[in-house]
CSV table of C-alpha atoms and ligand atoms in Angstrom, one decimal:
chain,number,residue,atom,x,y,z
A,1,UNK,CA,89.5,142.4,137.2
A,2,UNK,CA,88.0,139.0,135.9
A,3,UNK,CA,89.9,136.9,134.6
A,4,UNK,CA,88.6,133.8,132.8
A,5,UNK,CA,90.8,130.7,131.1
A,6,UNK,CA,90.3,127.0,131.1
A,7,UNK,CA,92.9,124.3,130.2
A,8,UNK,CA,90.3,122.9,127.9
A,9,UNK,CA,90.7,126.1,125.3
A,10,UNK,CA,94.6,124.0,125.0
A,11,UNK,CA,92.2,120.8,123.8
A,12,UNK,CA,91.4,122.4,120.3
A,13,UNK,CA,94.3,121.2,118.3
A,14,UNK,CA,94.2,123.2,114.5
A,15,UNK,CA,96.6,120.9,112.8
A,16,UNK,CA,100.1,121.2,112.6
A,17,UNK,CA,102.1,124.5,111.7
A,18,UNK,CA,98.3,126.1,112.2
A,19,UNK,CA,99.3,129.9,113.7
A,20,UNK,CA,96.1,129.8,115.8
A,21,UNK,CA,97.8,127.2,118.2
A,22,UNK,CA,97.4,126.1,122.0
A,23,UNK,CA,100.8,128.0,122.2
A,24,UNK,CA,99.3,131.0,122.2
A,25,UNK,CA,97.6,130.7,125.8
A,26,UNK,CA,101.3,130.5,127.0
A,27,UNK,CA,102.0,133.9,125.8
A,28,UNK,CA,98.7,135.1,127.0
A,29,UNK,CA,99.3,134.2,130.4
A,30,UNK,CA,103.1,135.6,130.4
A,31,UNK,CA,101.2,139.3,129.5
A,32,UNK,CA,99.0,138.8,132.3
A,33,UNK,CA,102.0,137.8,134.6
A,34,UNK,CA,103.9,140.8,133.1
A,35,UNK,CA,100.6,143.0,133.0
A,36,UNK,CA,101.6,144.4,136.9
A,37,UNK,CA,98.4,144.1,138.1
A,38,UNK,CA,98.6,140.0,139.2
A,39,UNK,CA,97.1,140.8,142.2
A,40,UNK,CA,94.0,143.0,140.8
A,41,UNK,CA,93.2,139.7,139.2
A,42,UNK,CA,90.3,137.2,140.0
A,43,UNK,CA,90.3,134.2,137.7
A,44,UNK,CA,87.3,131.9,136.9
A,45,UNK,CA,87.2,129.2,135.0
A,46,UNK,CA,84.4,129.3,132.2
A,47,UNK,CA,81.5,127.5,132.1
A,48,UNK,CA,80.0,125.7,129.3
A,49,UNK,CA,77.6,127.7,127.2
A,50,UNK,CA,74.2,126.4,127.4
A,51,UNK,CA,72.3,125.2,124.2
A,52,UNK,CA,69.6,127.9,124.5
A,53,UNK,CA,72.9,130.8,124.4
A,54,UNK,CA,74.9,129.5,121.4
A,55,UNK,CA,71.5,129.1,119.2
A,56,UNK,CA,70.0,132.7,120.0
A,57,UNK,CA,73.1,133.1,117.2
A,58,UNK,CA,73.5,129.6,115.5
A,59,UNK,CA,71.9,127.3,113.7
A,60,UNK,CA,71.0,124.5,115.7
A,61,UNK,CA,71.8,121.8,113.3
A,62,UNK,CA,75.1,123.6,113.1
A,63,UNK,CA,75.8,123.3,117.0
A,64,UNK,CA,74.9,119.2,117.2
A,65,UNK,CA,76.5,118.8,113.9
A,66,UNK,CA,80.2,120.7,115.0
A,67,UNK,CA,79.3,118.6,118.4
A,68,UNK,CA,79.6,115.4,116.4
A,69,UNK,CA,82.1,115.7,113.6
A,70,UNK,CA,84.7,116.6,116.6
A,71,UNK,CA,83.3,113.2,118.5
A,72,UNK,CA,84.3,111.6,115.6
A,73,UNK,CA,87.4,112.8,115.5
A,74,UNK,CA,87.3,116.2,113.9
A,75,UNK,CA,88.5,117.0,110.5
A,76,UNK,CA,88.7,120.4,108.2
A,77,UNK,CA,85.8,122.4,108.3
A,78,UNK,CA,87.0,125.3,105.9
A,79,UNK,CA,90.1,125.8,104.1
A,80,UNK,CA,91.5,127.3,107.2
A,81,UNK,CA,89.6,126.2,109.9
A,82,UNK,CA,90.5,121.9,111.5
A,83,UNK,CA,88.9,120.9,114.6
A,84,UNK,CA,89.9,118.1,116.9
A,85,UNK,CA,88.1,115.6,119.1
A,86,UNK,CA,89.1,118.5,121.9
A,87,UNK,CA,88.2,121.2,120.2
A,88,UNK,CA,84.1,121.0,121.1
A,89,UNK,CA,84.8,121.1,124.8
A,90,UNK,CA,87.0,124.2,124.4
A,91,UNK,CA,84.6,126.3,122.2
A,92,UNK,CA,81.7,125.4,124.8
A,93,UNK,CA,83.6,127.2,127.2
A,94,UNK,CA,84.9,129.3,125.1
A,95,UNK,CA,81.4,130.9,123.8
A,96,UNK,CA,80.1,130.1,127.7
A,97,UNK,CA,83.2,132.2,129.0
A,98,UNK,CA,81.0,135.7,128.4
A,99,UNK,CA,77.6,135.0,129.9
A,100,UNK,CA,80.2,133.3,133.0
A,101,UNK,CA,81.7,136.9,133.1
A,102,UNK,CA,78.5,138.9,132.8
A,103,UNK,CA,76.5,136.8,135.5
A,104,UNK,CA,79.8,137.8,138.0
A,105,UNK,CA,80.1,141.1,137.0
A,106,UNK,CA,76.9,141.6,138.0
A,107,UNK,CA,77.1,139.8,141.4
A,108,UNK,CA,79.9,142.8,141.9
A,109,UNK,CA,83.0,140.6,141.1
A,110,UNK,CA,84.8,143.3,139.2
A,111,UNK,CA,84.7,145.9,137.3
A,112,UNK,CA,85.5,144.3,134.1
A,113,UNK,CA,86.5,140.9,132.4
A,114,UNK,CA,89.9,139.6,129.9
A,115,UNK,CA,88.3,136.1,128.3
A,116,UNK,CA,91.3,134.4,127.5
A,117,UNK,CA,90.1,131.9,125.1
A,118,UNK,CA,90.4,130.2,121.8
A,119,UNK,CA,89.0,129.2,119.5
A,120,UNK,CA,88.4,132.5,118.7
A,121,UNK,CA,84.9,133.8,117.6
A,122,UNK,CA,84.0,136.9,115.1
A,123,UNK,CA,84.2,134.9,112.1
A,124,UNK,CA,82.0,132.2,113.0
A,125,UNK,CA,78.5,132.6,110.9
A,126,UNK,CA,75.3,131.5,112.0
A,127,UNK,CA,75.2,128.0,110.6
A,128,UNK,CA,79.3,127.6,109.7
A,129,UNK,CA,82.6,127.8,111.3
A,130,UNK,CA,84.9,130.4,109.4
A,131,UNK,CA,88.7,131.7,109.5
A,132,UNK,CA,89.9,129.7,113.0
A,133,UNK,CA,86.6,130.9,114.8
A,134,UNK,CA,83.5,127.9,115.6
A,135,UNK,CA,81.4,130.1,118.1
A,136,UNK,CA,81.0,133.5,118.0
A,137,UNK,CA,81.9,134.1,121.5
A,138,UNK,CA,81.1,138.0,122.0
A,139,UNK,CA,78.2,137.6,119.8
A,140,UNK,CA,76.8,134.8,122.2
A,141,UNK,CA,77.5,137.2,125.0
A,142,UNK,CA,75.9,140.3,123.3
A,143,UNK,CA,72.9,138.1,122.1
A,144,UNK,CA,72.3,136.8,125.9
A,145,UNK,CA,72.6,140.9,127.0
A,146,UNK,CA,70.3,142.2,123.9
A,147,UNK,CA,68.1,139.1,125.3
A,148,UNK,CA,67.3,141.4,128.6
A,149,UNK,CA,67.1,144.6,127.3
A,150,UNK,CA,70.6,146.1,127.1
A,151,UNK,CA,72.2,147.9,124.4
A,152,UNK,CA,75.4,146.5,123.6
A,153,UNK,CA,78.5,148.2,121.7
A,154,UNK,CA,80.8,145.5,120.7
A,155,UNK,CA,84.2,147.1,119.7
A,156,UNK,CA,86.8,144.8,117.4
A,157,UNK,CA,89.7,146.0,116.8
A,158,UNK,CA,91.1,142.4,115.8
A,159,UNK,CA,93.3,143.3,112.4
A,160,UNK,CA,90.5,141.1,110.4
A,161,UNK,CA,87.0,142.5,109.8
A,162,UNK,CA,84.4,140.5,112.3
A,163,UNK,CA,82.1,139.4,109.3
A,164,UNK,CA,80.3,136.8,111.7
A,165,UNK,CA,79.3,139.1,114.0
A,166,UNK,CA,78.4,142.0,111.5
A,167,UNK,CA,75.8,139.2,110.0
A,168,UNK,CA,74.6,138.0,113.1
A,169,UNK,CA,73.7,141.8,114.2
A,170,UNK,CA,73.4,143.6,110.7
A,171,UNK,CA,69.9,143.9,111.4
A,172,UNK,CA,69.3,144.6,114.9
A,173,UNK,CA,69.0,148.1,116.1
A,174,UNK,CA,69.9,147.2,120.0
A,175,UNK,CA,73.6,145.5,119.3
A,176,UNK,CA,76.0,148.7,117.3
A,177,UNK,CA,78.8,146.8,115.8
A,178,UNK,CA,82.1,148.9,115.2
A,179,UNK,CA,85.2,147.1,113.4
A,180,UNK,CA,89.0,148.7,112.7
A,181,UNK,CA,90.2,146.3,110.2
A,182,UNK,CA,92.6,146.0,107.7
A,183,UNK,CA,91.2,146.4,104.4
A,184,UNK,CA,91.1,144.8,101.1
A,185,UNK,CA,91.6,141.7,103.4
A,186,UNK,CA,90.8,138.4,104.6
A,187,UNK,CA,88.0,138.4,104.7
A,188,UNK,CA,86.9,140.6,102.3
A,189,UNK,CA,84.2,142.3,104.0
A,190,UNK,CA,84.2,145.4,106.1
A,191,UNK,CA,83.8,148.3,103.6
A,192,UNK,CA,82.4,151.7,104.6
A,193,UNK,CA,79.1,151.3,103.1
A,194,UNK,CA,78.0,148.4,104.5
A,195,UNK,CA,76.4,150.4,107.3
A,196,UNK,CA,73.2,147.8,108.4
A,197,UNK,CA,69.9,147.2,107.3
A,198,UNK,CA,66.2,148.4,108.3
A,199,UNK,CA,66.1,148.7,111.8
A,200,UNK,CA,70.2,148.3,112.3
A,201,UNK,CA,71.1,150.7,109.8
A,202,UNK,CA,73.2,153.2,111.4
A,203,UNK,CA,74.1,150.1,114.3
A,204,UNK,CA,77.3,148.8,112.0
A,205,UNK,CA,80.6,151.1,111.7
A,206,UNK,CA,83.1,149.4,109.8
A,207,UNK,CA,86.8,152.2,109.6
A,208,UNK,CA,88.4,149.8,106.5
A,209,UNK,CA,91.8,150.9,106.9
A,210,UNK,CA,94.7,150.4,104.6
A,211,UNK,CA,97.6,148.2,105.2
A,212,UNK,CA,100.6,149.9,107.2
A,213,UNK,CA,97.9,152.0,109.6
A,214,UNK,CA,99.4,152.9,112.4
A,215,UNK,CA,97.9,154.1,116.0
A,216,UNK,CA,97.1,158.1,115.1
A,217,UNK,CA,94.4,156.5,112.5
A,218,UNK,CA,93.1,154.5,115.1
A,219,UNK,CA,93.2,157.4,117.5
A,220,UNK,CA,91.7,159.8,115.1
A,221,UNK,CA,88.4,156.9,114.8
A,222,UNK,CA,88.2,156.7,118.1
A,223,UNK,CA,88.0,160.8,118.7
A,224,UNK,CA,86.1,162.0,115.8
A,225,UNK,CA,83.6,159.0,114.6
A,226,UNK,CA,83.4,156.0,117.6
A,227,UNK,CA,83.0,157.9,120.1
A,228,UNK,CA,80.5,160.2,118.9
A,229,UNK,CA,78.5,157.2,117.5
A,230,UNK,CA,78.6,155.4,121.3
A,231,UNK,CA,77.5,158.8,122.4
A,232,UNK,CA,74.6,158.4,120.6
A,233,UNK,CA,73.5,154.8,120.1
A,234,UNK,CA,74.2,155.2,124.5
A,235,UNK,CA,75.1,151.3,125.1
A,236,UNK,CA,74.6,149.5,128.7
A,237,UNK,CA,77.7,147.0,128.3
A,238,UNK,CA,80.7,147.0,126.3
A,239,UNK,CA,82.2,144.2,124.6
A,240,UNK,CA,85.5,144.0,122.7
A,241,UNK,CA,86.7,141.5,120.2
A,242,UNK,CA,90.2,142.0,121.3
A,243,UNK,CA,92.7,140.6,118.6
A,244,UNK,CA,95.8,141.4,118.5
A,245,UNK,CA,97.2,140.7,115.1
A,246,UNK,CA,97.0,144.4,114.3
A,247,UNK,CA,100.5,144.4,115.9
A,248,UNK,CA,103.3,145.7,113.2
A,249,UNK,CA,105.2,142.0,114.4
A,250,UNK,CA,102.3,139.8,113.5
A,251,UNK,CA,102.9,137.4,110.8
A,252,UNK,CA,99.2,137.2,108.9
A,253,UNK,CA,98.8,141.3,108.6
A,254,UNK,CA,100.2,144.5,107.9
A,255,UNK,CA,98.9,147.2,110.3
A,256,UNK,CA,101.1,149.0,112.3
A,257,UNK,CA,100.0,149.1,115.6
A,258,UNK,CA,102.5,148.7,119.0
A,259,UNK,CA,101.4,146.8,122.3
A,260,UNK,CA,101.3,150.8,123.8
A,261,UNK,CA,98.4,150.9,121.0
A,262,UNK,CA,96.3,148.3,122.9
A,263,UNK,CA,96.5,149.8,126.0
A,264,UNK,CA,95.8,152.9,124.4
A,265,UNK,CA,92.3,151.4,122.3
A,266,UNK,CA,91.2,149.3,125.5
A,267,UNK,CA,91.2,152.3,127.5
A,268,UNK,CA,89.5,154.3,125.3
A,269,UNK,CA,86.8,151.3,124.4
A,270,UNK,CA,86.1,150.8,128.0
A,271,UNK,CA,85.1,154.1,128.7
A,272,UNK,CA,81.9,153.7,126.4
A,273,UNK,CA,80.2,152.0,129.1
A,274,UNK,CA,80.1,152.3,133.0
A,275,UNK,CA,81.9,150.0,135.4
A,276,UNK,CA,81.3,146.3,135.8
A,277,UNK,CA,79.9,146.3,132.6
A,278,UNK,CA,82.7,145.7,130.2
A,279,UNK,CA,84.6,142.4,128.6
A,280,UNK,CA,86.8,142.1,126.8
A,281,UNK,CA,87.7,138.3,124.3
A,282,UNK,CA,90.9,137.8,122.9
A,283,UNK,CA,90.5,137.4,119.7
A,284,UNK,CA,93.6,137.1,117.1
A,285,UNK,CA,97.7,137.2,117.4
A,286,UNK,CA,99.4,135.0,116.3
A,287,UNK,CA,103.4,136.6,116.9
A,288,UNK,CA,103.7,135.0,120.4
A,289,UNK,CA,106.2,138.0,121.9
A,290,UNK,CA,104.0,140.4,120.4
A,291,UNK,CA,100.8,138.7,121.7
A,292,UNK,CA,102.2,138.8,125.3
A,293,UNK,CA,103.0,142.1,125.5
A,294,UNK,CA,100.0,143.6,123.6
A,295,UNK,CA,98.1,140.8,126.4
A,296,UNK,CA,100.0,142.9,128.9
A,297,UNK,CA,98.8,146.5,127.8
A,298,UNK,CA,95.0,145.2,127.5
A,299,UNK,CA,94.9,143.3,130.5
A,300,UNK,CA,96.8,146.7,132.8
A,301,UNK,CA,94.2,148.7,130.7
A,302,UNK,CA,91.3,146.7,132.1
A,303,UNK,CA,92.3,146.5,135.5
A,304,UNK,CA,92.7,150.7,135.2
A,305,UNK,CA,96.4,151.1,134.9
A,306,UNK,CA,98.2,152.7,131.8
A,307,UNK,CA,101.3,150.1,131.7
A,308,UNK,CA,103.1,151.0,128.5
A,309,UNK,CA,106.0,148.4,127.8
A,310,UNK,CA,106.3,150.5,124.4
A,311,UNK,CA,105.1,153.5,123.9
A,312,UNK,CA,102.0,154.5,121.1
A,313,UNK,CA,103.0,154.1,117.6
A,314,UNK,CA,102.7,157.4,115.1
A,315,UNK,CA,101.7,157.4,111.8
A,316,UNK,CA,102.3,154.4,109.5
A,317,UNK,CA,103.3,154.0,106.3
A,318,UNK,CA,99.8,154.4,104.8
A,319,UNK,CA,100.1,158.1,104.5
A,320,UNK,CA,97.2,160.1,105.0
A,321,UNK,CA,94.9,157.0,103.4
A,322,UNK,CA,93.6,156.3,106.7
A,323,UNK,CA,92.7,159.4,107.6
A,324,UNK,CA,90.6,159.7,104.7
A,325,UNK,CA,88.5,156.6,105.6
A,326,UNK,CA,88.1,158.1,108.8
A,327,UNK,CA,86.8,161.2,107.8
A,328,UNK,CA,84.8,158.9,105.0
A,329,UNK,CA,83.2,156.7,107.5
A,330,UNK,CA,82.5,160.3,109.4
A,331,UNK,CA,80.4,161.8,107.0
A,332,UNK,CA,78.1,158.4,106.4
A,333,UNK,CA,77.3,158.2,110.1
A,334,UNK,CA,77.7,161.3,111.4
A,335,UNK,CA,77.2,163.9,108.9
A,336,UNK,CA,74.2,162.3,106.7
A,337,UNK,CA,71.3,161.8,108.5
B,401,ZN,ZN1,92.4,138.5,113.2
């Protein structure tokens, strides 16, 4: 297994008492440590992204302005969302950290890739940085894949719904986008009918589930709606926007999901595409213990092993709410046609 991580992703300094903080990369590499499978693991250090890759999905005015205002010193960019004089370096690696990975997975390096990086990515929009994320990192990658003719899944089950990359892809037929997110919730997107437009309709899944969710919703989505929709939109790579703030410890959100969760999801994610074609980018989690072990589970899950340092979670206090949207989200992709 691939790993990638770069001491530049500890350059982008969010302010003080900001929960997406270089801290976080310590945890990260305490899962991987605990993950068991330390010597499975080949780590690279990403490369930057090139110009041409991060504006096949952003603005270039955007990239050369971001490229400035942190030269300058950096500054608040949204209401959530500070950059440093550091933090351009890391989120050139961070958004060059997937084409890196695909280019040595297909040399035969592995058979899949962890991106440990940060910023994170799946709320950056086209021309703006959004909610911690400046470059959408797995919509770079999926853009460069789409660029050659693959079809790429991308599968986020980061707590918060990936409205960036929704936008980027909502109307592309050749990238299906499929988010588990809490929902109402930051950011407010995400329901079940936004479903794509003209030649991507069909190609976005959002499963909105309701606060408290615990892992048999999420197994249920997997079984009865993702899987059947992979099945038919038949993808060539597999991308995950791997956050882990779905965690019941994690400060920001209220799902319900257990580090044995993770394992479970990446497991089942990565078996939507073959071999050597799968990667996954850490996304959210922002409860540091909880980050490591849920780190742990994903990366054991990539490398092929089931480590399960607790086991799945049942159901969550949500009642049978989520099972509902599930069965909802069913019937608009899989039942109408
Ligand atoms: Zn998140």
């Amino acid at each position: 297994m691939l790993l990638g991580r770069h001491e530049a992703f500890a350059l982008h300094d969010s302010g003080r008492h900001h929960p997406e903080r270089p801290g976080r990369l310590a945890a990260v590499a305490e899962g991987v440590l605990a993950s068991g499978v330390v010597e499975d693991i080949v780590e690279f250090r990403p490369r930057r992204a090139h110009l041409e890759e991060l504006t096949r999905v952003h603005d270039g005015d955007y990239v050369s302005g971001l490229e400035v205002f942190c030269a300058e010193g950096g500054g608040m960019l949204d209401a959530d969302t500070t950059v440093s004089t550091g933090s351009y370096e890391a989120a050139l690696r961070a958004a060059g950290s997937g084409p890196d990975a695909i280019d040595r997975l297909r040399a035969g390096e592995a058979e899949a890739a962890f991106l440990a990086v940060r910023p994170p990515g799946h709320h950056a929009l086209v021309g703006r940085a959004m909610g911690f994320c400046l470059f959408n990192n797995v919509a770079v990658a999926a853009a460069s894949l789409a660029e050659v003719g693959e079809r790429v899944l991308i599968v986020d089950f980061d707590a918060h719904h990936g409205n960036g990359t929704q936008d980027i892809f909502y109307e592309r037929a050749d990238v299906c986008y499929v988010s588990l997110h809490q929902y109402p919730f930051y950011p407010g997107t995400g329901s079940l009918e936004e479903m794509g437009v003209g030649a991507g309709l069909g190609a976005t899944v959002n499963v909105p589930v309701p606060e408290g969710t615990g892992g048999d919703v999420y197994r249920a989505a997997f079984e009865t709606l993702i899987e059947p929709v992979a099945e038919r939109f038949d993808p060539t790579w597999v991308l995950i926007s791997a956050g882990f703030d779905g965690h019941r410890d994690d400060p920001l959100t209220d799902l319900g999901l257990s580090s044995g969760d993770f394992s479970d999801l990446t497991r089942r994610a990565l078996r939507l595409a073959p071999p050597g074609r799968r990667i996954a980018f850490l996304e959210g989690g922002y409860h540091l213990e909880a980050l490591a072990s849920s780190t742990a589970a994903c990366v054991a899950a990539l490398a092929g092993e089931a480590l399960r340092p607790e086991p799945l979670s049942g159901a969550g206090p949500s009642g049978t709410h989520g099972f509902e949207i599930v069965r909802a989200a069913r019937r608009l992709h899989l039942e109408i046609v």
